[in-house]
Amino acid sequence: MKKSFASDNNSGVHPEILKAIERANSEHFISYGDDPYTTEAKKLFKEVFGETTETFFFLTGTGSNVSALQAFTNRFQAIICPETAHINVDECGAVEHALGVKLLDVETIEGKLTREKIEKYLHFIGDQHHVQPKILSITQATELGTVYSLKELENLIDFAHKNDLKVHIDGARIANAAVKLNCSLRSLTTDLGIDVLSLGGTKNGMMVGEAVVLFNKSDIDNMPFIRKQNMQLISKMRFISAQFIPYFKDNLWYNNAKQANEMALLLYEKLFSVVPEILVSKPEANALFVKLPKAIASKMQKERFFYTWDETEGIYRFMTSFDMVDDDINDFVGFVISHVN
């Protein structure tokens, strides 16, 4: 079957992840995380992010985002995020529904927040007539496939903390960002002083499962109860946590993201050599955006589905995955060219 360029959620599961799940299925263990696989996975998270961190395993990305943000907000407070953020566009209002907070969605260039863009939302801090901004939610890599540089993040996080804002990173594709920046996951999180991370694995070779990493001991106490109340405490947790063992131990997080990024760049280069007029920008992670006439795009989507990004502008998204190889790219390039030319 031909590979799907609609989403990295459509990809398969890495063979080593499947083996890890099979190992966890070998015998009975105590439930709710009191098992050796969860213990080992938590130890690996501390090796990656630092001894002062604490990790909690979740079932879904939406559940992890909601719970991570709940740890820092009251119902009269607000979360500042890009207008393109997953929590704003693709989670069916889950954050606002579950937490009773307001999302202050910021118009951005290339999906990136800046100090100047968020500063205007801080003018009403202390005014009882207005929601109070409490946390900044940054997506890395962004929904537009762009990647914040370490300097951009440092400036943004420093500004947030100086204004008494906590910082959350939605890291559904943080592995792809780390590969692009050639840096460690710790460099993108702990070393920059963030407060909480939603770390995704599903888009990067895992079967199912996410994690919330808290970086300050004072923020940890409530998370077990938040997770349970949000229906994210998995009884057979070992099947989630076991996947993170090869993910970190065997460097799968890096190798998988590197392959996905390289395939996006190869797709760009091959399309650029033939139909450069359809390309919107060069990919920084594993997302490529193209501009197509609606009639052509609709016909293509019926044959090999991919997502419409901006119907008004005729922008569409192609996503590459860790399990793609050169032949998959060549096949898809041929498909695109056959419809565009």
CSV table of C-alpha atoms in Angstrom, one decimal:
chain,number,residue,atom,x,y,z
A,1,MET,CA,0.0,0.0,0.0
A,2,LYS,CA,1.2,3.5,-0.8
A,3,LYS,CA,2.3,5.7,2.1
A,4,SER,CA,0.1,8.5,3.3
A,5,PHE,CA,1.3,12.1,3.1
A,6,ALA,CA,-1.8,13.4,5.0
A,7,SER,CA,-0.4,13.1,8.5
A,8,ASP,CA,2.4,11.5,10.5
A,9,ASN,CA,-0.4,10.1,12.6
A,10,ASN,CA,-1.1,7.8,9.6
A,11,SER,CA,2.2,6.1,9.9
A,12,GLY,CA,2.9,2.7,11.2
A,13,VAL,CA,4.6,1.7,14.5
A,14,HIS,CA,8.4,1.2,14.7
A,15,PRO,CA,9.3,-2.5,15.0
A,16,GLU,CA,11.3,-1.8,18.2
A,17,ILE,CA,8.2,-0.2,19.7
A,18,LEU,CA,6.1,-3.2,18.9
A,19,LYS,CA,8.8,-5.4,20.5
A,20,ALA,CA,8.7,-3.3,23.7
A,21,ILE,CA,4.9,-3.7,23.9
A,22,GLU,CA,5.2,-7.4,23.4
A,23,ARG,CA,7.8,-7.6,26.2
A,24,ALA,CA,5.4,-5.7,28.5
A,25,ASN,CA,2.8,-8.3,27.6
A,26,SER,CA,4.9,-11.3,28.9
A,27,GLU,CA,3.4,-11.6,32.3
A,28,HIS,CA,1.1,-9.9,34.9
A,29,PHE,CA,2.2,-6.6,36.6
A,30,ILE,CA,0.6,-4.3,39.1
A,31,SER,CA,-1.5,-1.7,37.4
A,32,TYR,CA,-1.6,2.2,37.3
A,33,GLY,CA,2.2,2.6,36.9
A,34,ASP,CA,3.5,0.4,39.7
A,35,ASP,CA,5.4,-1.8,37.2
A,36,PRO,CA,9.1,-2.1,36.2
A,37,TYR,CA,8.5,-0.7,32.7
A,38,THR,CA,7.1,2.6,34.0
A,39,THR,CA,9.8,2.8,36.6
A,40,GLU,CA,12.5,2.3,33.9
A,41,ALA,CA,10.8,4.8,31.6
A,42,LYS,CA,10.6,7.4,34.3
A,43,LYS,CA,14.3,6.9,35.0
A,44,LEU,CA,15.1,7.5,31.3
A,45,PHE,CA,13.0,10.7,31.3
A,46,LYS,CA,15.1,12.0,34.2
A,47,GLU,CA,18.3,11.1,32.2
A,48,VAL,CA,17.0,13.1,29.2
A,49,PHE,CA,15.4,16.1,31.0
A,50,GLY,CA,17.1,16.2,34.4
A,51,GLU,CA,16.7,14.8,37.9
A,52,THR,CA,14.4,17.6,39.1
A,53,THR,CA,11.8,16.7,36.5
A,54,GLU,CA,8.8,14.3,37.0
A,55,THR,CA,7.0,12.5,34.2
A,56,PHE,CA,3.4,11.4,33.9
A,57,PHE,CA,2.1,9.1,31.1
A,58,PHE,CA,-1.0,9.9,29.1
A,59,LEU,CA,-3.2,8.3,26.5
A,60,THR,CA,-3.8,11.2,24.1
A,61,GLY,CA,-2.2,14.5,23.1
A,62,THR,CA,-5.4,16.5,23.9
A,63,GLY,CA,-5.5,14.9,27.4
A,64,SER,CA,-1.9,15.7,28.0
A,65,ASN,CA,-2.3,19.3,26.8
A,66,VAL,CA,-5.4,19.9,28.9
A,67,SER,CA,-3.8,18.4,32.0
A,68,ALA,CA,-0.5,20.2,31.6
A,69,LEU,CA,-2.3,23.5,31.4
A,70,GLN,CA,-4.7,22.7,34.2
A,71,ALA,CA,-1.7,22.4,36.6
A,72,PHE,CA,-1.1,26.1,36.3
A,73,THR,CA,-4.5,27.8,35.7
A,74,ASN,CA,-7.6,28.9,37.6
A,75,ARG,CA,-11.0,29.5,35.8
A,76,PHE,CA,-10.5,33.3,35.8
A,77,GLN,CA,-7.2,33.0,34.0
A,78,ALA,CA,-6.1,32.8,30.3
A,79,ILE,CA,-3.7,31.0,28.1
A,80,ILE,CA,-1.8,32.9,25.4
A,81,CYS,CA,-1.2,30.8,22.3
A,82,PRO,CA,-0.7,31.2,18.6
A,83,GLU,CA,-4.0,31.3,16.6
A,84,THR,CA,-2.8,28.2,14.7
A,85,ALA,CA,-2.1,26.2,17.9
A,86,HIS,CA,-3.5,22.7,18.2
A,87,ILE,CA,-5.2,23.6,21.5
A,88,ASN,CA,-7.0,26.5,19.7
A,89,VAL,CA,-7.9,24.9,16.4
A,90,ASP,CA,-7.9,21.1,16.6
A,91,GLU,CA,-8.9,20.1,20.1
A,92,CYS,CA,-12.7,20.9,19.9
A,93,GLY,CA,-12.4,23.6,22.6
A,94,ALA,CA,-11.2,20.9,25.1
A,95,VAL,CA,-9.0,23.3,27.1
A,96,GLU,CA,-11.7,25.9,27.4
A,97,HIS,CA,-14.4,23.3,28.1
A,98,ALA,CA,-12.5,21.3,30.7
A,99,LEU,CA,-10.7,24.2,32.5
A,100,GLY,CA,-13.1,27.1,32.1
A,101,VAL,CA,-10.3,29.4,31.0
A,102,LYS,CA,-10.0,31.6,28.0
A,103,LEU,CA,-7.6,31.1,25.1
A,104,LEU,CA,-6.0,34.4,23.9
A,105,ASP,CA,-5.1,33.4,20.4
A,106,VAL,CA,-2.4,35.5,18.8
A,107,GLU,CA,-2.1,36.3,15.1
A,108,THR,CA,1.4,35.1,14.2
A,109,ILE,CA,3.9,35.0,11.3
A,110,GLU,CA,4.9,31.4,10.5
A,111,GLY,CA,3.1,30.2,13.6
A,112,LYS,CA,5.6,31.7,16.0
A,113,LEU,CA,4.8,33.8,19.1
A,114,THR,CA,7.0,36.9,19.7
A,115,ARG,CA,7.4,39.2,22.7
A,116,GLU,CA,5.8,42.0,20.7
A,117,LYS,CA,2.8,39.9,19.8
A,118,ILE,CA,2.0,38.9,23.3
A,119,GLU,CA,2.9,42.2,25.1
A,120,LYS,CA,-0.5,43.8,24.4
A,121,TYR,CA,-2.3,40.9,26.3
A,122,LEU,CA,-0.4,41.8,29.5
A,123,HIS,CA,-1.9,45.3,29.9
A,124,PHE,CA,-4.9,44.2,32.0
A,125,ILE,CA,-3.0,42.1,34.5
A,126,GLY,CA,-4.4,43.0,37.9
A,127,ASP,CA,-7.7,44.4,36.5
A,128,GLN,CA,-10.6,42.4,38.0
A,129,HIS,CA,-12.7,43.1,34.9
A,130,HIS,CA,-10.4,41.0,32.6
A,131,VAL,CA,-9.2,37.5,32.4
A,132,GLN,CA,-5.7,37.2,33.7
A,133,PRO,CA,-3.0,35.8,31.4
A,134,LYS,CA,-1.2,33.0,33.3
A,135,ILE,CA,0.6,30.7,30.9
A,136,LEU,CA,2.2,30.9,27.5
A,137,SER,CA,1.7,27.9,25.3
A,138,ILE,CA,4.4,27.5,22.6
A,139,THR,CA,4.2,24.8,19.9
A,140,GLN,CA,7.6,23.4,18.8
A,141,ALA,CA,7.7,22.5,15.9
A,142,THR,CA,4.8,24.8,15.0
A,143,GLU,CA,1.6,23.8,13.2
A,144,LEU,CA,3.0,25.6,10.2
A,145,GLY,CA,6.1,23.4,10.2
A,146,THR,CA,8.4,26.1,11.4
A,147,VAL,CA,10.9,25.7,14.2
A,148,TYR,CA,11.8,28.3,16.9
A,149,SER,CA,15.5,28.8,17.2
A,150,LEU,CA,17.0,28.4,20.7
A,151,LYS,CA,17.5,32.2,20.8
A,152,GLU,CA,13.9,32.9,19.9
A,153,LEU,CA,12.8,30.5,22.7
A,154,GLU,CA,15.2,32.0,25.2
A,155,ASN,CA,13.9,35.5,24.6
A,156,LEU,CA,10.3,34.5,24.7
A,157,ILE,CA,10.6,32.4,27.8
A,158,ASP,CA,12.6,35.0,29.6
A,159,PHE,CA,10.0,37.6,28.8
A,160,ALA,CA,7.2,35.4,30.0
A,161,HIS,CA,8.8,34.6,33.3
A,162,LYS,CA,9.6,38.3,33.9
A,163,ASN,CA,5.9,38.9,33.5
A,164,ASP,CA,4.9,36.1,35.9
A,165,LEU,CA,3.7,33.8,33.1
A,166,LYS,CA,4.4,30.1,33.2
A,167,VAL,CA,5.6,28.4,29.9
A,168,HIS,CA,4.1,25.3,28.3
A,169,ILE,CA,5.5,23.6,25.2
A,170,ASP,CA,3.3,21.5,23.1
A,171,GLY,CA,5.9,19.1,21.9
A,172,ALA,CA,3.9,16.8,19.6
A,173,ARG,CA,6.7,17.2,17.2
A,174,ILE,CA,9.5,18.4,19.4
A,175,ALA,CA,11.7,15.6,18.2
A,176,ASN,CA,11.6,17.0,14.7
A,177,ALA,CA,12.5,20.5,16.0
A,178,ALA,CA,15.5,19.1,18.0
A,179,VAL,CA,16.8,17.4,14.8
A,180,LYS,CA,16.4,20.6,12.9
A,181,LEU,CA,18.3,22.5,15.5
A,182,ASN,CA,20.8,19.7,16.1
A,183,CYS,CA,20.3,19.9,19.8
A,184,SER,CA,19.2,17.7,22.7
A,185,LEU,CA,15.6,17.6,24.1
A,186,ARG,CA,17.0,19.0,27.3
A,187,SER,CA,18.4,22.1,25.4
A,188,LEU,CA,14.9,22.8,24.1
A,189,THR,CA,13.2,22.5,27.5
A,190,THR,CA,15.1,22.2,30.8
A,191,ASP,CA,18.0,24.4,29.9
A,192,LEU,CA,15.6,27.2,28.7
A,193,GLY,CA,13.6,27.1,32.0
A,194,ILE,CA,10.2,26.0,30.7
A,195,ASP,CA,7.6,24.9,33.3
A,196,VAL,CA,5.8,22.0,31.6
A,197,LEU,CA,6.1,19.9,28.4
A,198,SER,CA,3.5,17.8,26.6
A,199,LEU,CA,5.8,15.3,24.8
A,200,GLY,CA,4.3,13.4,21.9
A,201,GLY,CA,5.3,10.0,20.7
A,202,THR,CA,2.5,8.9,18.4
A,203,LYS,CA,3.6,11.0,15.5
A,204,ASN,CA,7.2,9.7,15.8
A,205,GLY,CA,6.9,5.9,15.7
A,206,MET,CA,5.0,5.0,18.8
A,207,MET,CA,1.6,3.2,18.7
A,208,VAL,CA,-0.2,5.4,21.2
A,209,GLY,CA,0.8,7.5,24.2
A,210,GLU,CA,2.1,10.8,25.3
A,211,ALA,CA,3.8,12.2,28.4
A,212,VAL,CA,3.6,15.3,30.5
A,213,VAL,CA,7.0,16.5,32.0
A,214,LEU,CA,6.9,18.9,34.9
A,215,PHE,CA,10.2,20.8,35.5
A,216,ASN,CA,9.7,22.2,39.0
A,217,LYS,CA,9.1,20.0,42.1
A,218,SER,CA,6.6,22.5,43.5
A,219,ASP,CA,4.3,21.9,40.5
A,220,ILE,CA,4.1,18.1,40.8
A,221,ASP,CA,1.8,17.4,43.7
A,222,ASN,CA,-1.5,17.9,41.9
A,223,MET,CA,-0.8,16.1,38.6
A,224,PRO,CA,-1.8,12.6,39.7
A,225,PHE,CA,-5.2,13.9,40.6
A,226,ILE,CA,-5.6,16.0,37.5
A,227,ARG,CA,-4.7,13.1,35.3
A,228,LYS,CA,-7.2,10.8,37.0
A,229,GLN,CA,-10.0,13.4,36.9
A,230,ASN,CA,-9.3,14.0,33.2
A,231,MET,CA,-9.8,10.3,32.5
A,232,GLN,CA,-6.1,9.8,31.5
A,233,LEU,CA,-4.9,7.4,34.1
A,234,ILE,CA,-4.4,4.2,32.2
A,235,SER,CA,-4.7,1.0,34.3
A,236,LYS,CA,-2.3,-1.0,32.1
A,237,MET,CA,0.2,1.9,32.0
A,238,ARG,CA,3.1,-0.3,31.1
A,239,PHE,CA,1.9,-0.6,27.5
A,240,ILE,CA,2.4,3.2,27.2
A,241,SER,CA,5.6,3.6,29.3
A,242,ALA,CA,7.3,0.6,27.8
A,243,GLN,CA,7.3,2.3,24.4
A,244,PHE,CA,9.5,5.1,25.7
A,245,ILE,CA,12.2,2.7,26.8
A,246,PRO,CA,13.5,2.0,23.2
A,247,TYR,CA,12.4,5.5,22.2
A,248,PHE,CA,15.1,7.0,24.4
A,249,LYS,CA,17.5,4.1,25.0
A,250,ASP,CA,17.9,3.2,21.3
A,251,ASN,CA,17.7,6.9,20.2
A,252,LEU,CA,14.5,6.2,18.2
A,253,TRP,CA,13.2,9.6,19.0
A,254,TYR,CA,16.1,11.2,17.1
A,255,ASN,CA,16.5,8.6,14.3
A,256,ASN,CA,12.8,8.6,13.5
A,257,ALA,CA,12.5,12.4,13.4
A,258,LYS,CA,15.6,12.7,11.4
A,259,GLN,CA,14.2,10.4,8.7
A,260,ALA,CA,10.9,12.2,8.6
A,261,ASN,CA,12.7,15.6,8.3
A,262,GLU,CA,15.0,14.3,5.6
A,263,MET,CA,12.1,12.9,3.6
A,264,ALA,CA,10.3,16.3,3.7
A,265,LEU,CA,13.4,18.0,2.4
A,266,LEU,CA,13.8,15.4,-0.3
A,267,LEU,CA,10.1,15.9,-1.3
A,268,TYR,CA,10.7,19.6,-1.5
A,269,GLU,CA,13.9,19.3,-3.6
A,270,LYS,CA,12.3,17.0,-6.1
A,271,LEU,CA,9.2,19.1,-6.5
A,272,PHE,CA,11.3,22.2,-6.7
A,273,SER,CA,13.2,20.8,-9.6
A,274,VAL,CA,10.0,20.3,-11.6
A,275,VAL,CA,7.1,22.4,-10.2
A,276,PRO,CA,8.7,25.1,-8.0
A,277,GLU,CA,5.6,27.4,-8.5
A,278,ILE,CA,3.5,25.2,-6.2
A,279,LEU,CA,5.8,25.4,-3.2
A,280,VAL,CA,5.1,27.8,-0.4
A,281,SER,CA,8.3,27.5,1.6
A,282,LYS,CA,11.2,25.2,2.4
A,283,PRO,CA,10.4,22.7,5.2
A,284,GLU,CA,12.1,23.1,8.5
A,285,ALA,CA,10.6,19.9,10.1
A,286,ASN,CA,8.4,17.3,8.4
A,287,ALA,CA,5.6,19.5,6.9
A,288,LEU,CA,5.5,20.8,3.4
A,289,PHE,CA,2.9,23.3,2.3
A,290,VAL,CA,1.9,23.7,-1.4
A,291,LYS,CA,-0.4,26.0,-3.3
A,292,LEU,CA,-2.8,24.3,-5.7
A,293,PRO,CA,-5.9,25.2,-7.7
A,294,LYS,CA,-8.9,23.8,-5.9
A,295,ALA,CA,-10.1,21.6,-8.7
A,296,ILE,CA,-6.7,19.9,-9.1
A,297,ALA,CA,-6.3,19.5,-5.3
A,298,SER,CA,-9.8,18.0,-5.0
A,299,LYS,CA,-9.1,15.5,-7.6
A,300,MET,CA,-5.8,14.6,-6.0
A,301,GLN,CA,-7.4,14.2,-2.6
A,302,LYS,CA,-9.9,11.7,-3.9
A,303,GLU,CA,-7.0,9.5,-5.0
A,304,ARG,CA,-4.6,10.1,-2.2
A,305,PHE,CA,-6.0,12.1,0.7
A,306,PHE,CA,-4.1,15.0,2.2
A,307,TYR,CA,-5.4,18.0,4.3
A,308,THR,CA,-6.5,21.4,3.1
A,309,TRP,CA,-4.7,24.0,5.2
A,310,ASP,CA,-6.2,27.2,3.9
A,311,GLU,CA,-9.1,26.8,1.5
A,312,THR,CA,-9.3,30.6,0.8
A,313,GLU,CA,-5.6,30.7,-0.3
A,314,GLY,CA,-5.5,27.2,-1.8
A,315,ILE,CA,-2.8,26.0,0.6
A,316,TYR,CA,-2.5,22.3,1.3
A,317,ARG,CA,-0.2,20.3,3.6
A,318,PHE,CA,1.9,17.2,2.9
A,319,MET,CA,3.4,15.4,5.9
A,320,THR,CA,6.3,13.0,5.9
A,321,SER,CA,6.8,10.2,8.4
A,322,PHE,CA,9.6,8.2,10.0
A,323,ASP,CA,8.8,5.1,8.0
A,324,MET,CA,9.1,6.7,4.5
A,325,VAL,CA,12.0,6.0,2.2
A,326,ASP,CA,13.2,7.5,-1.1
A,327,ASP,CA,10.9,5.3,-3.2
A,328,ASP,CA,7.9,6.7,-1.3
A,329,ILE,CA,9.0,10.2,-2.1
A,330,ASN,CA,9.6,9.4,-5.8
A,331,ASP,CA,6.2,7.7,-6.0
A,332,PHE,CA,4.4,10.7,-4.5
A,333,VAL,CA,6.3,13.2,-6.6
A,334,GLY,CA,5.2,11.4,-9.7
A,335,PHE,CA,1.6,11.5,-8.4
A,336,VAL,CA,1.8,15.3,-7.8
A,337,ILE,CA,3.5,16.0,-11.1
A,338,SER,CA,1.0,13.9,-13.1
A,339,HIS,CA,-1.8,16.2,-11.8
A,340,VAL,CA,-0.1,19.6,-11.7
A,341,ASN,CA,1.4,19.4,-15.2
